[in-house]
Amino acid sequence: MLVTREEMAFDFQGARLDPVKDKDVIVWAVQQFLYGEITGVQIGHWLYNAPDLESARFLARQAVEEFQHVGNFLRILEILGAPPDKAAWSVRFLATGLMGGDWAEHVALEMALGEGLVLQAFYAMIETVDEPEIVAILKRGVRQEERHVDFGEQQTRKAIAGRPALRRRLLGLALVSLWGVSRLEAFMKKRLPMDHPALKRLPDLVRHTVRIAELRLMRIGLTEAPISSMSAGRKLALVAEAYAGKLALGLASWVLSVLLFPLRLLGLAGPKRLTDTYLSDPLVARGGRLGAGAEAGTDDDPGDAGEQAGPGGAQAGHGAAARA
């Protein structure tokens, strides 16, 4: 990743969450995570619209991992003796309401920025929850989330190269995502016991999380200066430009779809997808056995997810065996 785990680390000064005394706090956090993993269904849209075979293969693997995480969080709720429940509005807004409108928005906002925020929360839970099995489950998922963030960072860099208008649009939309984080913080302050030694660190954690997000955006190349140094007017201008751009692109797409409708009825003038372009795709063009490394298991991190915990304590295999 462009931001290291060491940079993302936050000092809770030894404060811990007890699975008995602080059960409600842990349960609430896990219920939010569960919703985020369920949004793995959105990967299907991007898999269908993947720009190249390498991206499609990554997304296919990511979809498997996200649904393994669903089983992980159901297992954690089972350990805690609690049922799943509806996620907070701000979590649903961040995970679904801000779903990207195109590939660049997806990799920048949902993967690099969004999953980066989730990863920060994973680290916080690992650092504070005083229950070995829950921590072990979270640690198995972290390696996968780090891969997702890295993919988003690299794909965003590729997307914005030589495209300043796109860079500004993504930055404006990123500002909306960070506003959503502030709304989530406000909700947590009302919902959670802020006199708890770990939770009283929440405002500092949120500020740290936003600083890390700013650092990630800078290293990707979306901005040269920290967002916090921008004036309110500059931020509003970027957001306005971003949504004006989305509106213009949406209108242009609609007009084009109407004009080309007769041709598309004949199977012409449709969007180019991998089924049209695969013969010129780099992975196919260079020949050889596609996915040889994956078949041999060499592209899996050792101990990455190992076996994923599922409901009832059952274990679901990960890696080549799980995908067979």
Short mmCIF file of C-alpha atoms in Angstrom, two decimals:
data_model
loop_
_atom_site.label_atom_id
_atom_site.label_comp_id
_atom_site.label_asym_id
_atom_site.label_seq_id
_atom_site.Cartn_x
_atom_site.Cartn_y
_atom_site.Cartn_z
CA MET A 1 0.00 0.00 0.00
CA LEU A 2 1.06 3.61 -0.50
CA VAL A 3 0.47 4.22 3.23
CA THR A 4 2.14 1.68 5.50
CA ARG A 5 0.52 -0.16 8.37
CA GLU A 6 2.96 1.58 10.70
CA GLU A 7 1.75 4.98 9.50
CA MET A 8 -1.86 3.89 9.97
CA ALA A 9 -1.27 2.62 13.53
CA PHE A 10 -3.09 4.46 16.33
CA ASP A 11 -2.13 4.41 20.00
CA PHE A 12 -5.06 3.52 22.27
CA GLN A 13 -2.75 3.86 25.26
CA GLY A 14 -3.53 0.32 26.42
CA ALA A 15 -7.33 0.76 26.52
CA ARG A 16 -9.22 -2.46 25.77
CA LEU A 17 -12.77 -3.59 24.99
CA ASP A 18 -13.95 -6.48 27.17
CA PRO A 19 -16.21 -9.00 25.32
CA VAL A 20 -18.50 -9.21 28.37
CA LYS A 21 -18.58 -5.73 29.87
CA ASP A 22 -18.30 -3.99 26.49
CA LYS A 23 -20.30 -6.54 24.51
CA ASP A 24 -22.80 -3.98 23.14
CA VAL A 25 -20.02 -1.78 21.76
CA ILE A 26 -18.27 -4.67 19.98
CA VAL A 27 -21.57 -6.04 18.66
CA TRP A 28 -22.54 -2.66 17.23
CA ALA A 29 -19.18 -2.33 15.45
CA VAL A 30 -19.41 -5.85 14.01
CA GLN A 31 -22.94 -5.18 12.73
CA GLN A 32 -21.57 -2.24 10.76
CA PHE A 33 -18.74 -4.36 9.35
CA LEU A 34 -21.26 -7.05 8.34
CA TYR A 35 -23.19 -4.58 6.20
CA GLY A 36 -19.99 -3.44 4.53
CA GLU A 37 -19.08 -7.00 3.58
CA ILE A 38 -22.59 -7.69 2.24
CA THR A 39 -22.00 -4.85 -0.23
CA GLY A 40 -19.57 -7.29 -1.88
CA VAL A 41 -22.52 -7.99 -4.21
CA GLN A 42 -21.64 -4.67 -5.89
CA ILE A 43 -18.43 -6.27 -7.18
CA GLY A 44 -20.59 -8.14 -9.70
CA HIS A 45 -21.30 -4.87 -11.49
CA TRP A 46 -17.62 -4.00 -11.76
CA LEU A 47 -16.65 -7.53 -12.77
CA TYR A 48 -19.05 -7.23 -15.72
CA ASN A 49 -17.52 -3.87 -16.62
CA ALA A 50 -13.86 -4.67 -15.84
CA PRO A 51 -11.46 -2.87 -18.21
CA ASP A 52 -9.06 -5.81 -18.58
CA LEU A 53 -8.63 -9.45 -17.70
CA GLU A 54 -6.20 -8.78 -14.85
CA SER A 55 -8.75 -6.52 -13.13
CA ALA A 56 -11.53 -9.05 -13.72
CA ARG A 57 -9.49 -11.82 -12.10
CA PHE A 58 -8.73 -9.60 -9.12
CA LEU A 59 -12.40 -8.72 -8.67
CA ALA A 60 -13.44 -12.37 -8.87
CA ARG A 61 -11.06 -13.19 -6.06
CA GLN A 62 -12.16 -10.14 -4.09
CA ALA A 63 -15.80 -11.20 -4.30
CA VAL A 64 -14.93 -14.57 -2.77
CA GLU A 65 -12.98 -12.85 0.01
CA GLU A 66 -15.75 -10.37 0.83
CA PHE A 67 -18.25 -13.17 1.29
CA GLN A 68 -15.77 -15.10 3.41
CA HIS A 69 -15.72 -11.99 5.58
CA VAL A 70 -19.51 -12.17 5.87
CA GLY A 71 -19.06 -15.59 7.45
CA ASN A 72 -16.30 -14.20 9.68
CA PHE A 73 -18.49 -11.46 11.12
CA LEU A 74 -21.44 -13.81 11.58
CA ARG A 75 -19.06 -16.04 13.55
CA ILE A 76 -17.97 -13.09 15.71
CA LEU A 77 -21.62 -12.26 16.45
CA GLU A 78 -22.14 -15.90 17.38
CA ILE A 79 -19.17 -15.76 19.77
CA LEU A 80 -20.74 -12.70 21.37
CA GLY A 81 -24.21 -14.27 21.46
CA ALA A 82 -25.77 -11.45 19.43
CA PRO A 83 -27.89 -11.30 16.26
CA PRO A 84 -27.15 -9.31 13.09
CA ASP A 85 -28.90 -5.93 12.95
CA LYS A 86 -29.36 -3.00 10.60
CA ALA A 87 -26.34 -0.78 9.97
CA ALA A 88 -26.30 2.93 10.78
CA TRP A 89 -27.45 5.34 8.05
CA SER A 90 -23.99 6.86 7.70
CA VAL A 91 -22.43 3.42 7.15
CA ARG A 92 -25.01 2.59 4.47
CA PHE A 93 -24.36 5.97 2.86
CA LEU A 94 -20.59 5.41 2.76
CA ALA A 95 -20.79 1.79 1.57
CA THR A 96 -23.71 1.95 -0.87
CA GLY A 97 -24.86 5.54 -1.32
CA LEU A 98 -21.45 6.55 -2.66
CA MET A 99 -21.11 3.62 -5.06
CA GLY A 100 -19.03 4.78 -8.01
CA GLY A 101 -20.55 5.70 -11.33
CA ASP A 102 -17.61 4.49 -13.41
CA TRP A 103 -14.43 2.44 -13.05
CA ALA A 104 -12.29 5.39 -11.90
CA GLU A 105 -14.78 6.31 -9.18
CA HIS A 106 -14.98 2.69 -8.07
CA VAL A 107 -11.25 2.13 -7.65
CA ALA A 108 -10.64 5.56 -6.09
CA LEU A 109 -13.62 5.98 -3.78
CA GLU A 110 -14.67 2.45 -2.94
CA MET A 111 -11.36 0.62 -2.95
CA ALA A 112 -8.48 3.02 -2.24
CA LEU A 113 -10.36 5.43 0.04
CA GLY A 114 -13.34 3.41 1.26
CA GLU A 115 -11.55 0.15 1.99
CA GLY A 116 -8.70 2.19 3.45
CA LEU A 117 -11.15 3.59 6.00
CA VAL A 118 -12.44 0.09 6.72
CA LEU A 119 -8.88 -1.17 7.14
CA GLN A 120 -8.23 1.57 9.70
CA ALA A 121 -11.26 0.33 11.65
CA PHE A 122 -10.02 -3.28 11.41
CA TYR A 123 -6.69 -2.23 12.92
CA ALA A 124 -8.52 -0.40 15.74
CA MET A 125 -10.62 -3.48 16.57
CA ILE A 126 -7.55 -5.75 16.56
CA GLU A 127 -5.78 -3.34 18.89
CA THR A 128 -8.62 -3.01 21.41
CA VAL A 129 -10.82 -6.14 21.49
CA ASP A 130 -9.73 -8.41 24.34
CA GLU A 131 -10.90 -11.74 22.87
CA PRO A 132 -8.35 -14.01 21.10
CA GLU A 133 -10.68 -15.73 18.62
CA ILE A 134 -12.25 -12.46 17.47
CA VAL A 135 -8.82 -10.89 17.02
CA ALA A 136 -7.57 -13.93 15.08
CA ILE A 137 -10.55 -13.70 12.70
CA LEU A 138 -9.93 -9.98 12.13
CA LYS A 139 -6.22 -10.52 11.51
CA ARG A 140 -6.98 -13.10 8.82
CA GLY A 141 -9.15 -10.59 6.99
CA VAL A 142 -6.69 -7.70 7.24
CA ARG A 143 -4.25 -9.09 4.66
CA GLN A 144 -7.05 -9.34 2.12
CA GLU A 145 -8.27 -5.81 2.83
CA GLU A 146 -4.72 -4.52 2.38
CA ARG A 147 -4.61 -6.12 -1.07
CA HIS A 148 -7.93 -4.48 -1.98
CA VAL A 149 -6.63 -1.06 -0.94
CA ASP A 150 -3.39 -1.54 -2.87
CA PHE A 151 -5.32 -2.51 -6.02
CA GLY A 152 -7.49 0.59 -5.68
CA GLU A 153 -4.47 2.85 -5.24
CA GLN A 154 -2.65 1.49 -8.28
CA GLN A 155 -5.73 1.50 -10.50
CA THR A 156 -6.55 5.08 -9.48
CA ARG A 157 -3.04 6.22 -10.34
CA LYS A 158 -3.43 4.60 -13.75
CA ALA A 159 -6.86 6.14 -14.32
CA ILE A 160 -5.90 9.76 -13.52
CA ALA A 161 -2.61 9.82 -15.46
CA GLY A 162 -2.80 12.82 -17.79
CA ARG A 163 -6.44 13.54 -16.86
CA PRO A 164 -6.60 16.61 -14.56
CA ALA A 165 -10.40 16.95 -14.87
CA LEU A 166 -10.89 13.39 -13.64
CA ARG A 167 -8.41 14.00 -10.83
CA ARG A 168 -10.46 17.00 -9.62
CA ARG A 169 -13.74 15.07 -9.91
CA LEU A 170 -12.43 12.20 -7.81
CA LEU A 171 -11.03 14.61 -5.23
CA GLY A 172 -14.39 16.38 -4.98
CA LEU A 173 -16.19 13.08 -4.45
CA ALA A 174 -13.56 12.03 -1.90
CA LEU A 175 -14.45 15.16 0.09
CA VAL A 176 -18.04 13.90 0.26
CA SER A 177 -16.81 10.53 1.57
CA LEU A 178 -14.80 12.23 4.30
CA TRP A 179 -17.87 14.30 5.20
CA GLY A 180 -19.68 10.98 5.63
CA VAL A 181 -16.97 9.91 8.08
CA SER A 182 -17.66 13.03 10.18
CA ARG A 183 -21.38 12.13 10.23
CA LEU A 184 -20.52 8.62 11.40
CA GLU A 185 -18.37 10.06 14.18
CA ALA A 186 -21.27 12.25 15.35
CA PHE A 187 -23.58 9.23 15.39
CA MET A 188 -21.08 7.11 17.35
CA LYS A 189 -20.73 9.83 19.97
CA LYS A 190 -24.48 9.63 20.56
CA ARG A 191 -24.70 5.84 20.34
CA LEU A 192 -21.63 4.69 22.29
CA PRO A 193 -20.48 5.25 25.91
CA MET A 194 -17.89 7.97 25.40
CA ASP A 195 -16.63 7.75 28.98
CA HIS A 196 -15.04 4.36 28.18
CA PRO A 197 -11.19 4.51 28.17
CA ALA A 198 -11.02 3.21 24.57
CA LEU A 199 -13.99 5.15 23.22
CA LYS A 200 -12.93 8.48 24.65
CA ARG A 201 -10.07 8.19 22.15
CA LEU A 202 -12.60 8.10 19.31
CA PRO A 203 -12.30 11.80 18.28
CA ASP A 204 -8.51 11.44 18.07
CA LEU A 205 -8.90 8.21 16.09
CA VAL A 206 -11.23 9.88 13.59
CA ARG A 207 -8.81 12.80 13.12
CA HIS A 208 -5.98 10.32 12.62
CA THR A 209 -8.09 8.35 10.13
CA VAL A 210 -8.84 11.50 8.12
CA ARG A 211 -5.14 12.46 8.13
CA ILE A 212 -4.26 9.01 6.79
CA ALA A 213 -6.95 9.33 4.11
CA GLU A 214 -5.48 12.71 3.10
CA LEU A 215 -2.01 11.16 2.96
CA ARG A 216 -3.29 8.33 0.77
CA LEU A 217 -5.00 10.79 -1.61
CA MET A 218 -1.76 12.78 -1.87
CA ARG A 219 0.38 9.71 -2.59
CA ILE A 220 -2.10 8.51 -5.21
CA GLY A 221 -1.81 11.93 -6.86
CA LEU A 222 -5.33 13.27 -6.38
CA THR A 223 -4.08 16.32 -4.49
CA GLU A 224 -0.73 17.97 -3.86
CA ALA A 225 -1.70 19.55 -0.53
CA PRO A 226 -3.55 18.09 2.48
CA ILE A 227 -7.30 18.55 2.25
CA SER A 228 -7.23 20.09 5.73
CA SER A 229 -5.20 23.00 4.33
CA MET A 230 -7.85 23.85 1.73
CA SER A 231 -10.32 26.65 2.29
CA ALA A 232 -14.02 25.87 2.63
CA GLY A 233 -14.63 27.69 -0.64
CA ARG A 234 -12.09 25.53 -2.47
CA LYS A 235 -13.67 22.35 -1.08
CA LEU A 236 -17.18 23.45 -2.06
CA ALA A 237 -15.94 24.31 -5.56
CA LEU A 238 -14.41 20.85 -5.95
CA VAL A 239 -17.60 19.12 -4.78
CA ALA A 240 -19.74 21.28 -7.08
CA GLU A 241 -17.44 20.56 -10.04
CA ALA A 242 -17.49 16.84 -9.26
CA TYR A 243 -21.27 16.57 -9.24
CA ALA A 244 -21.63 18.87 -12.25
CA GLY A 245 -19.22 16.57 -14.06
CA LYS A 246 -21.19 13.48 -13.03
CA LEU A 247 -24.41 15.12 -14.20
CA ALA A 248 -22.90 16.11 -17.55
CA LEU A 249 -21.50 12.62 -18.10
CA GLY A 250 -24.84 11.09 -17.16
CA LEU A 251 -26.76 13.30 -19.59
CA ALA A 252 -24.27 12.63 -22.38
CA SER A 253 -24.51 8.90 -21.75
CA TRP A 254 -28.32 9.04 -21.85
CA VAL A 255 -28.40 11.04 -25.10
CA LEU A 256 -25.90 8.68 -26.68
CA SER A 257 -27.87 5.63 -25.57
CA VAL A 258 -31.03 7.05 -27.21
CA LEU A 259 -29.23 7.90 -30.45
CA LEU A 260 -27.53 4.53 -30.66
CA PHE A 261 -30.54 2.46 -29.55
CA PRO A 262 -31.45 1.31 -33.11
CA LEU A 263 -27.89 0.12 -33.69
CA ARG A 264 -27.75 -1.66 -30.35
CA LEU A 265 -30.89 -3.58 -31.26
CA LEU A 266 -28.77 -5.03 -34.05
CA GLY A 267 -25.91 -5.80 -31.69
CA LEU A 268 -23.84 -2.82 -32.85
CA ALA A 269 -22.35 0.23 -31.09
CA GLY A 270 -22.56 -1.34 -27.65
CA PRO A 271 -19.98 -0.84 -24.89
CA LYS A 272 -16.78 -2.81 -25.32
CA ARG A 273 -16.39 -5.52 -22.70
CA LEU A 274 -13.86 -8.29 -22.16
CA THR A 275 -15.85 -10.62 -24.39
CA ASP A 276 -15.04 -8.18 -27.21
CA THR A 277 -11.47 -7.29 -26.29
CA TYR A 278 -9.99 -10.42 -24.70
CA LEU A 279 -7.88 -11.42 -27.70
CA SER A 280 -5.86 -8.21 -27.41
CA ASP A 281 -5.70 -8.34 -23.62
CA PRO A 282 -2.08 -8.48 -22.34
CA LEU A 283 -2.70 -11.65 -20.31
CA VAL A 284 -4.02 -13.47 -23.36
CA ALA A 285 -1.70 -11.90 -25.93
CA ARG A 286 1.47 -13.06 -24.17
CA GLY A 287 0.18 -16.64 -24.19
CA GLY A 288 1.02 -19.38 -21.74
CA ARG A 289 -1.19 -20.89 -19.10
CA LEU A 290 -3.42 -18.18 -17.63
CA GLY A 291 -3.35 -18.16 -13.85
CA ALA A 292 -0.54 -20.69 -13.46
CA GLY A 293 0.57 -18.97 -10.28
CA ALA A 294 -2.92 -19.03 -8.84
CA GLU A 295 -3.36 -22.71 -9.68
CA ALA A 296 -0.16 -23.48 -7.81
CA GLY A 297 -1.20 -21.31 -4.90
CA THR A 298 1.77 -18.99 -5.30
CA ASP A 299 -0.26 -15.77 -5.36
CA ASP A 300 -1.79 -16.33 -1.95
CA ASP A 301 -0.22 -14.71 1.09
CA PRO A 302 0.96 -17.36 3.57
CA GLY A 303 -1.47 -17.35 6.45
CA ASP A 304 -3.49 -14.73 4.63
CA ALA A 305 -6.94 -15.91 5.49
CA GLY A 306 -6.05 -19.51 6.15
CA GLU A 307 -9.43 -20.92 6.97
CA GLN A 308 -12.26 -18.47 7.18
CA ALA A 309 -14.58 -18.73 10.14
CA GLY A 310 -18.23 -19.17 9.30
CA PRO A 311 -21.45 -19.31 11.30
CA GLY A 312 -21.56 -22.12 13.78
CA GLY A 313 -17.80 -22.11 14.07
CA ALA A 314 -17.48 -24.02 10.81
CA GLN A 315 -14.44 -23.31 8.70
CA ALA A 316 -14.56 -22.58 5.00
CA GLY A 317 -11.44 -23.34 2.98
CA HIS A 318 -9.56 -20.45 1.41
CA GLY A 319 -7.40 -20.40 -1.68
CA ALA A 320 -7.46 -22.79 -4.60
CA ALA A 321 -9.43 -25.45 -2.72
CA ALA A 322 -12.16 -23.00 -1.78
CA ARG A 323 -12.43 -21.73 -5.34
CA ALA A 324 -12.52 -25.22 -6.88
#
